[in-house]
Amino acid sequence: MTKQPIVVAPDTSAVEAYERMRDHNVHRLPVVESDGRLVGMITRSDIEGAVSFQRSEKGWHEARFALAGTVVEEVMTKQPVSVLADASMKEAVSILLQRHLSGLPVVEGDVLVGIISETDVYRLVLKLCEE
């Protein structure tokens, strides 16, 4: 699990969220309130789907203009699938597989404490193979 994942608030601009994902080379961000409560997930695809998006620098500049005024809350997935912090890795991986997810927020109650990504699962597999 990645502790203290990069997050955004619901009122963050969609442009800022996209640029944060790009700058940190991640494809999804948990959306949290100021008290740490998980309220959604946003992906690059969510943002790209909000506008006609072309994968080029020119396309991004046009998309930025089209996204002006759009905030994360408008395009995020509300009430995302999550897993409790005391769940086993087997449970988490089962949820990832069954739901075809690439990232799974980890919560204590409704407060985000981490995220399990495909990369975390790959690291675990490598570690187990080395043992």
mmCIF file with all atom_site columns, C-alpha atoms in Angstrom:
data_model
loop_
_atom_site.group_PDB
_atom_site.id
_atom_site.type_symbol
_atom_site.label_atom_id
_atom_site.label_alt_id
_atom_site.label_comp_id
_atom_site.label_asym_id
_atom_site.label_entity_id
_atom_site.label_seq_id
_atom_site.pdbx_PDB_ins_code
_atom_site.Cartn_x
_atom_site.Cartn_y
_atom_site.Cartn_z
_atom_site.occupancy
_atom_site.B_iso_or_equiv
_atom_site.pdbx_formal_charge
_atom_site.auth_seq_id
_atom_site.auth_comp_id
_atom_site.auth_asym_id
_atom_site.auth_atom_id
_atom_site.pdbx_PDB_model_num
ATOM 1   C CA . MET A 1 1   ? 0.000   0.000   0.000   1.00 0.00 ? 1   MET A CA 1
ATOM 2   C CA . THR A 1 2   ? 1.128   3.510   -0.740  1.00 0.00 ? 2   THR A CA 1
ATOM 3   C CA . LYS A 1 3   ? 0.672   5.601   2.374   1.00 0.00 ? 3   LYS A CA 1
ATOM 4   C CA . GLN A 1 4   ? -0.098  9.299   2.017   1.00 0.00 ? 4   GLN A CA 1
ATOM 5   C CA . PRO A 1 5   ? -1.078  9.126   -1.654  1.00 0.00 ? 5   PRO A CA 1
ATOM 6   C CA . ILE A 1 6   ? -1.368  12.239  -3.759  1.00 0.00 ? 6   ILE A CA 1
ATOM 7   C CA . VAL A 1 7   ? -4.925  13.500  -3.402  1.00 0.00 ? 7   VAL A CA 1
ATOM 8   C CA . VAL A 1 8   ? -7.177  16.325  -4.568  1.00 0.00 ? 8   VAL A CA 1
ATOM 9   C CA . ALA A 1 9   ? -10.120 18.119  -3.013  1.00 0.00 ? 9   ALA A CA 1
ATOM 10  C CA . PRO A 1 10  ? -13.544 18.105  -4.693  1.00 0.00 ? 10  PRO A CA 1
ATOM 11  C CA . ASP A 1 11  ? -13.219 21.804  -5.537  1.00 0.00 ? 11  ASP A CA 1
ATOM 12  C CA . THR A 1 12  ? -9.818  21.393  -7.260  1.00 0.00 ? 12  THR A CA 1
ATOM 13  C CA . SER A 1 13  ? -9.920  22.392  -10.909 1.00 0.00 ? 13  SER A CA 1
ATOM 14  C CA . ALA A 1 14  ? -9.970  19.467  -13.331 1.00 0.00 ? 14  ALA A CA 1
ATOM 15  C CA . VAL A 1 15  ? -6.972  21.032  -15.096 1.00 0.00 ? 15  VAL A CA 1
ATOM 16  C CA . GLU A 1 16  ? -4.948  21.079  -11.867 1.00 0.00 ? 16  GLU A CA 1
ATOM 17  C CA . ALA A 1 17  ? -5.909  17.473  -11.091 1.00 0.00 ? 17  ALA A CA 1
ATOM 18  C CA . TYR A 1 18  ? -4.850  16.339  -14.554 1.00 0.00 ? 18  TYR A CA 1
ATOM 19  C CA . GLU A 1 19  ? -1.546  18.170  -14.316 1.00 0.00 ? 19  GLU A CA 1
ATOM 20  C CA . ARG A 1 20  ? -0.904  16.700  -10.862 1.00 0.00 ? 20  ARG A CA 1
ATOM 21  C CA . MET A 1 21  ? -1.454  13.197  -12.268 1.00 0.00 ? 21  MET A CA 1
ATOM 22  C CA . ARG A 1 22  ? 0.856   13.968  -15.192 1.00 0.00 ? 22  ARG A CA 1
ATOM 23  C CA . ASP A 1 23  ? 3.566   15.487  -12.992 1.00 0.00 ? 23  ASP A CA 1
ATOM 24  C CA . HIS A 1 24  ? 3.533   12.525  -10.563 1.00 0.00 ? 24  HIS A CA 1
ATOM 25  C CA . ASN A 1 25  ? 3.047   9.892   -13.281 1.00 0.00 ? 25  ASN A CA 1
ATOM 26  C CA . VAL A 1 26  ? -0.148  8.482   -11.774 1.00 0.00 ? 26  VAL A CA 1
ATOM 27  C CA . HIS A 1 27  ? -3.437  7.708   -13.475 1.00 0.00 ? 27  HIS A CA 1
ATOM 28  C CA . ARG A 1 28  ? -5.856  8.220   -10.608 1.00 0.00 ? 28  ARG A CA 1
ATOM 29  C CA . LEU A 1 29  ? -6.258  10.362  -7.516  1.00 0.00 ? 29  LEU A CA 1
ATOM 30  C CA . PRO A 1 30  ? -8.404  9.882   -4.443  1.00 0.00 ? 30  PRO A CA 1
ATOM 31  C CA . VAL A 1 31  ? -10.692 12.844  -3.817  1.00 0.00 ? 31  VAL A CA 1
ATOM 32  C CA . VAL A 1 32  ? -10.852 13.798  -0.145  1.00 0.00 ? 32  VAL A CA 1
ATOM 33  C CA . GLU A 1 33  ? -12.529 16.426  1.970   1.00 0.00 ? 33  GLU A CA 1
ATOM 34  C CA . SER A 1 34  ? -10.419 18.605  4.285   1.00 0.00 ? 34  SER A CA 1
ATOM 35  C CA . ASP A 1 35  ? -11.056 16.132  7.134   1.00 0.00 ? 35  ASP A CA 1
ATOM 36  C CA . GLY A 1 36  ? -9.550  13.261  5.113   1.00 0.00 ? 36  GLY A CA 1
ATOM 37  C CA . ARG A 1 37  ? -12.872 11.633  4.212   1.00 0.00 ? 37  ARG A CA 1
ATOM 38  C CA . LEU A 1 38  ? -12.760 9.812   0.890   1.00 0.00 ? 38  LEU A CA 1
ATOM 39  C CA . VAL A 1 39  ? -15.548 11.140  -1.348  1.00 0.00 ? 39  VAL A CA 1
ATOM 40  C CA . GLY A 1 40  ? -14.450 10.047  -4.806  1.00 0.00 ? 40  GLY A CA 1
ATOM 41  C CA . MET A 1 41  ? -11.813 8.987   -7.272  1.00 0.00 ? 41  MET A CA 1
ATOM 42  C CA . ILE A 1 42  ? -10.779 10.785  -10.420 1.00 0.00 ? 42  ILE A CA 1
ATOM 43  C CA . THR A 1 43  ? -8.810  9.347   -13.298 1.00 0.00 ? 43  THR A CA 1
ATOM 44  C CA . ARG A 1 44  ? -7.143  10.800  -16.351 1.00 0.00 ? 44  ARG A CA 1
ATOM 45  C CA . SER A 1 45  ? -9.876  9.121   -18.384 1.00 0.00 ? 45  SER A CA 1
ATOM 46  C CA . ASP A 1 46  ? -12.583 10.900  -16.365 1.00 0.00 ? 46  ASP A CA 1
ATOM 47  C CA . ILE A 1 47  ? -11.050 14.240  -17.253 1.00 0.00 ? 47  ILE A CA 1
ATOM 48  C CA . GLU A 1 48  ? -10.317 13.327  -20.856 1.00 0.00 ? 48  GLU A CA 1
ATOM 49  C CA . GLY A 1 49  ? -13.908 12.142  -21.223 1.00 0.00 ? 49  GLY A CA 1
ATOM 50  C CA . ALA A 1 50  ? -15.193 15.532  -20.068 1.00 0.00 ? 50  ALA A CA 1
ATOM 51  C CA . VAL A 1 51  ? -13.861 17.188  -23.228 1.00 0.00 ? 51  VAL A CA 1
ATOM 52  C CA . SER A 1 52  ? -12.896 16.245  -26.733 1.00 0.00 ? 52  SER A CA 1
ATOM 53  C CA . PHE A 1 53  ? -9.293  15.394  -25.912 1.00 0.00 ? 53  PHE A CA 1
ATOM 54  C CA . GLN A 1 54  ? -6.459  14.755  -28.327 1.00 0.00 ? 54  GLN A CA 1
ATOM 55  C CA . ARG A 1 55  ? -3.215  13.299  -26.992 1.00 0.00 ? 55  ARG A CA 1
ATOM 56  C CA . SER A 1 56  ? -0.921  16.051  -28.162 1.00 0.00 ? 56  SER A CA 1
ATOM 57  C CA . GLU A 1 57  ? 0.402   19.245  -26.654 1.00 0.00 ? 57  GLU A CA 1
ATOM 58  C CA . LYS A 1 58  ? -1.971  21.238  -28.844 1.00 0.00 ? 58  LYS A CA 1
ATOM 59  C CA . GLY A 1 59  ? -4.820  18.955  -27.721 1.00 0.00 ? 59  GLY A CA 1
ATOM 60  C CA . TRP A 1 60  ? -3.999  19.577  -24.066 1.00 0.00 ? 60  TRP A CA 1
ATOM 61  C CA . HIS A 1 61  ? -4.005  23.349  -24.536 1.00 0.00 ? 61  HIS A CA 1
ATOM 62  C CA . GLU A 1 62  ? -7.412  23.145  -26.205 1.00 0.00 ? 62  GLU A CA 1
ATOM 63  C CA . ALA A 1 63  ? -8.672  20.811  -23.461 1.00 0.00 ? 63  ALA A CA 1
ATOM 64  C CA . ARG A 1 64  ? -7.455  23.222  -20.749 1.00 0.00 ? 64  ARG A CA 1
ATOM 65  C CA . PHE A 1 65  ? -9.586  25.938  -22.312 1.00 0.00 ? 65  PHE A CA 1
ATOM 66  C CA . ALA A 1 66  ? -12.611 23.624  -22.569 1.00 0.00 ? 66  ALA A CA 1
ATOM 67  C CA . LEU A 1 67  ? -12.175 22.535  -18.931 1.00 0.00 ? 67  LEU A CA 1
ATOM 68  C CA . ALA A 1 68  ? -12.021 26.100  -17.585 1.00 0.00 ? 68  ALA A CA 1
ATOM 69  C CA . GLY A 1 69  ? -14.323 26.257  -14.579 1.00 0.00 ? 69  GLY A CA 1
ATOM 70  C CA . THR A 1 70  ? -14.730 22.462  -14.320 1.00 0.00 ? 70  THR A CA 1
ATOM 71  C CA . VAL A 1 71  ? -13.931 21.080  -10.882 1.00 0.00 ? 71  VAL A CA 1
ATOM 72  C CA . VAL A 1 72  ? -13.061 17.530  -9.846  1.00 0.00 ? 72  VAL A CA 1
ATOM 73  C CA . GLU A 1 73  ? -16.419 16.960  -8.146  1.00 0.00 ? 73  GLU A CA 1
ATOM 74  C CA . GLU A 1 74  ? -18.200 17.355  -11.498 1.00 0.00 ? 74  GLU A CA 1
ATOM 75  C CA . VAL A 1 75  ? -16.338 14.497  -13.217 1.00 0.00 ? 75  VAL A CA 1
ATOM 76  C CA . MET A 1 76  ? -15.140 12.202  -10.402 1.00 0.00 ? 76  MET A CA 1
ATOM 77  C CA . THR A 1 77  ? -16.531 8.790   -9.527  1.00 0.00 ? 77  THR A CA 1
ATOM 78  C CA . LYS A 1 78  ? -18.557 9.296   -6.368  1.00 0.00 ? 78  LYS A CA 1
ATOM 79  C CA . GLN A 1 79  ? -18.634 6.646   -3.620  1.00 0.00 ? 79  GLN A CA 1
ATOM 80  C CA . PRO A 1 80  ? -15.654 4.713   -5.008  1.00 0.00 ? 80  PRO A CA 1
ATOM 81  C CA . VAL A 1 81  ? -14.963 1.109   -4.179  1.00 0.00 ? 81  VAL A CA 1
ATOM 82  C CA . SER A 1 82  ? -12.515 0.953   -1.276  1.00 0.00 ? 82  SER A CA 1
ATOM 83  C CA . VAL A 1 83  ? -11.048 -1.536  1.157   1.00 0.00 ? 83  VAL A CA 1
ATOM 84  C CA . LEU A 1 84  ? -10.637 -1.330  4.929   1.00 0.00 ? 84  LEU A CA 1
ATOM 85  C CA . ALA A 1 85  ? -7.127  -0.904  6.283   1.00 0.00 ? 85  ALA A CA 1
ATOM 86  C CA . ASP A 1 86  ? -7.284  -4.226  8.127   1.00 0.00 ? 86  ASP A CA 1
ATOM 87  C CA . ALA A 1 87  ? -8.243  -6.208  4.995   1.00 0.00 ? 87  ALA A CA 1
ATOM 88  C CA . SER A 1 88  ? -5.812  -8.804  3.734   1.00 0.00 ? 88  SER A CA 1
ATOM 89  C CA . MET A 1 89  ? -3.857  -8.259  0.550   1.00 0.00 ? 89  MET A CA 1
ATOM 90  C CA . LYS A 1 90  ? -5.741  -11.228 -0.890  1.00 0.00 ? 90  LYS A CA 1
ATOM 91  C CA . GLU A 1 91  ? -9.044  -9.396  -0.306  1.00 0.00 ? 91  GLU A CA 1
ATOM 92  C CA . ALA A 1 92  ? -7.689  -6.219  -1.893  1.00 0.00 ? 92  ALA A CA 1
ATOM 93  C CA . VAL A 1 93  ? -6.325  -8.014  -4.948  1.00 0.00 ? 93  VAL A CA 1
ATOM 94  C CA . SER A 1 94  ? -9.619  -9.908  -5.327  1.00 0.00 ? 94  SER A CA 1
ATOM 95  C CA . ILE A 1 95  ? -11.503 -6.603  -5.400  1.00 0.00 ? 95  ILE A CA 1
ATOM 96  C CA . LEU A 1 96  ? -9.060  -5.158  -7.940  1.00 0.00 ? 96  LEU A CA 1
ATOM 97  C CA . LEU A 1 97  ? -9.560  -8.187  -10.188 1.00 0.00 ? 97  LEU A CA 1
ATOM 98  C CA . GLN A 1 98  ? -13.326 -8.552  -9.782  1.00 0.00 ? 98  GLN A CA 1
ATOM 99  C CA . ARG A 1 99  ? -14.026 -4.861  -10.351 1.00 0.00 ? 99  ARG A CA 1
ATOM 100 C CA . HIS A 1 100 ? -11.357 -4.401  -13.058 1.00 0.00 ? 100 HIS A CA 1
ATOM 101 C CA . LEU A 1 101 ? -9.752  -1.594  -11.064 1.00 0.00 ? 101 LEU A CA 1
ATOM 102 C CA . SER A 1 102 ? -6.178  -0.389  -11.238 1.00 0.00 ? 102 SER A CA 1
ATOM 103 C CA . GLY A 1 103 ? -6.245  1.354   -7.869  1.00 0.00 ? 103 GLY A CA 1
ATOM 104 C CA . LEU A 1 104 ? -8.082  0.803   -4.615  1.00 0.00 ? 104 LEU A CA 1
ATOM 105 C CA . PRO A 1 105 ? -8.355  3.403   -1.842  1.00 0.00 ? 105 PRO A CA 1
ATOM 106 C CA . VAL A 1 106 ? -7.643  2.095   1.663   1.00 0.00 ? 106 VAL A CA 1
ATOM 107 C CA . VAL A 1 107 ? -9.761  3.572   4.454   1.00 0.00 ? 107 VAL A CA 1
ATOM 108 C CA . GLU A 1 108 ? -10.188 3.497   8.196   1.00 0.00 ? 108 GLU A CA 1
ATOM 109 C CA . GLY A 1 109 ? -13.869 4.230   8.605   1.00 0.00 ? 109 GLY A CA 1
ATOM 110 C CA . ASP A 1 110 ? -14.305 6.711   5.766   1.00 0.00 ? 110 ASP A CA 1
ATOM 111 C CA . VAL A 1 111 ? -10.893 8.386   6.129   1.00 0.00 ? 111 VAL A CA 1
ATOM 112 C CA . LEU A 1 112 ? -8.306  7.681   3.442   1.00 0.00 ? 112 LEU A CA 1
ATOM 113 C CA . VAL A 1 113 ? -5.088  6.129   4.784   1.00 0.00 ? 113 VAL A CA 1
ATOM 114 C CA . GLY A 1 114 ? -3.551  4.872   1.546   1.00 0.00 ? 114 GLY A CA 1
ATOM 115 C CA . ILE A 1 115 ? -4.057  3.362   -1.872  1.00 0.00 ? 115 ILE A CA 1
ATOM 116 C CA . ILE A 1 116 ? -3.230  -0.032  -3.339  1.00 0.00 ? 116 ILE A CA 1
ATOM 117 C CA . SER A 1 117 ? -2.283  0.182   -6.992  1.00 0.00 ? 117 SER A CA 1
ATOM 118 C CA . GLU A 1 118 ? -1.368  -2.412  -9.570  1.00 0.00 ? 118 GLU A CA 1
ATOM 119 C CA . THR A 1 119 ? 2.245   -1.382  -9.013  1.00 0.00 ? 119 THR A CA 1
ATOM 120 C CA . ASP A 1 120 ? 1.952   -2.252  -5.305  1.00 0.00 ? 120 ASP A CA 1
ATOM 121 C CA . VAL A 1 121 ? 0.656   -5.694  -6.260  1.00 0.00 ? 121 VAL A CA 1
ATOM 122 C CA . TYR A 1 122 ? 3.536   -6.222  -8.705  1.00 0.00 ? 122 TYR A CA 1
ATOM 123 C CA . ARG A 1 123 ? 6.035   -5.264  -5.989  1.00 0.00 ? 123 ARG A CA 1
ATOM 124 C CA . LEU A 1 124 ? 4.472   -7.803  -3.640  1.00 0.00 ? 124 LEU A CA 1
ATOM 125 C CA . VAL A 1 125 ? 4.667   -10.539 -6.280  1.00 0.00 ? 125 VAL A CA 1
ATOM 126 C CA . LEU A 1 126 ? 8.334   -9.767  -6.927  1.00 0.00 ? 126 LEU A CA 1
ATOM 127 C CA . LYS A 1 127 ? 9.072   -9.864  -3.207  1.00 0.00 ? 127 LYS A CA 1
ATOM 128 C CA . LEU A 1 128 ? 7.321   -13.223 -2.851  1.00 0.00 ? 128 LEU A CA 1
ATOM 129 C CA . CYS A 1 129 ? 9.244   -14.598 -5.851  1.00 0.00 ? 129 CYS A CA 1
ATOM 130 C CA . GLU A 1 130 ? 12.533  -13.613 -4.207  1.00 0.00 ? 130 GLU A CA 1
ATOM 131 C CA . GLU A 1 131 ? 11.741  -15.513 -1.009  1.00 0.00 ? 131 GLU A CA 1
#
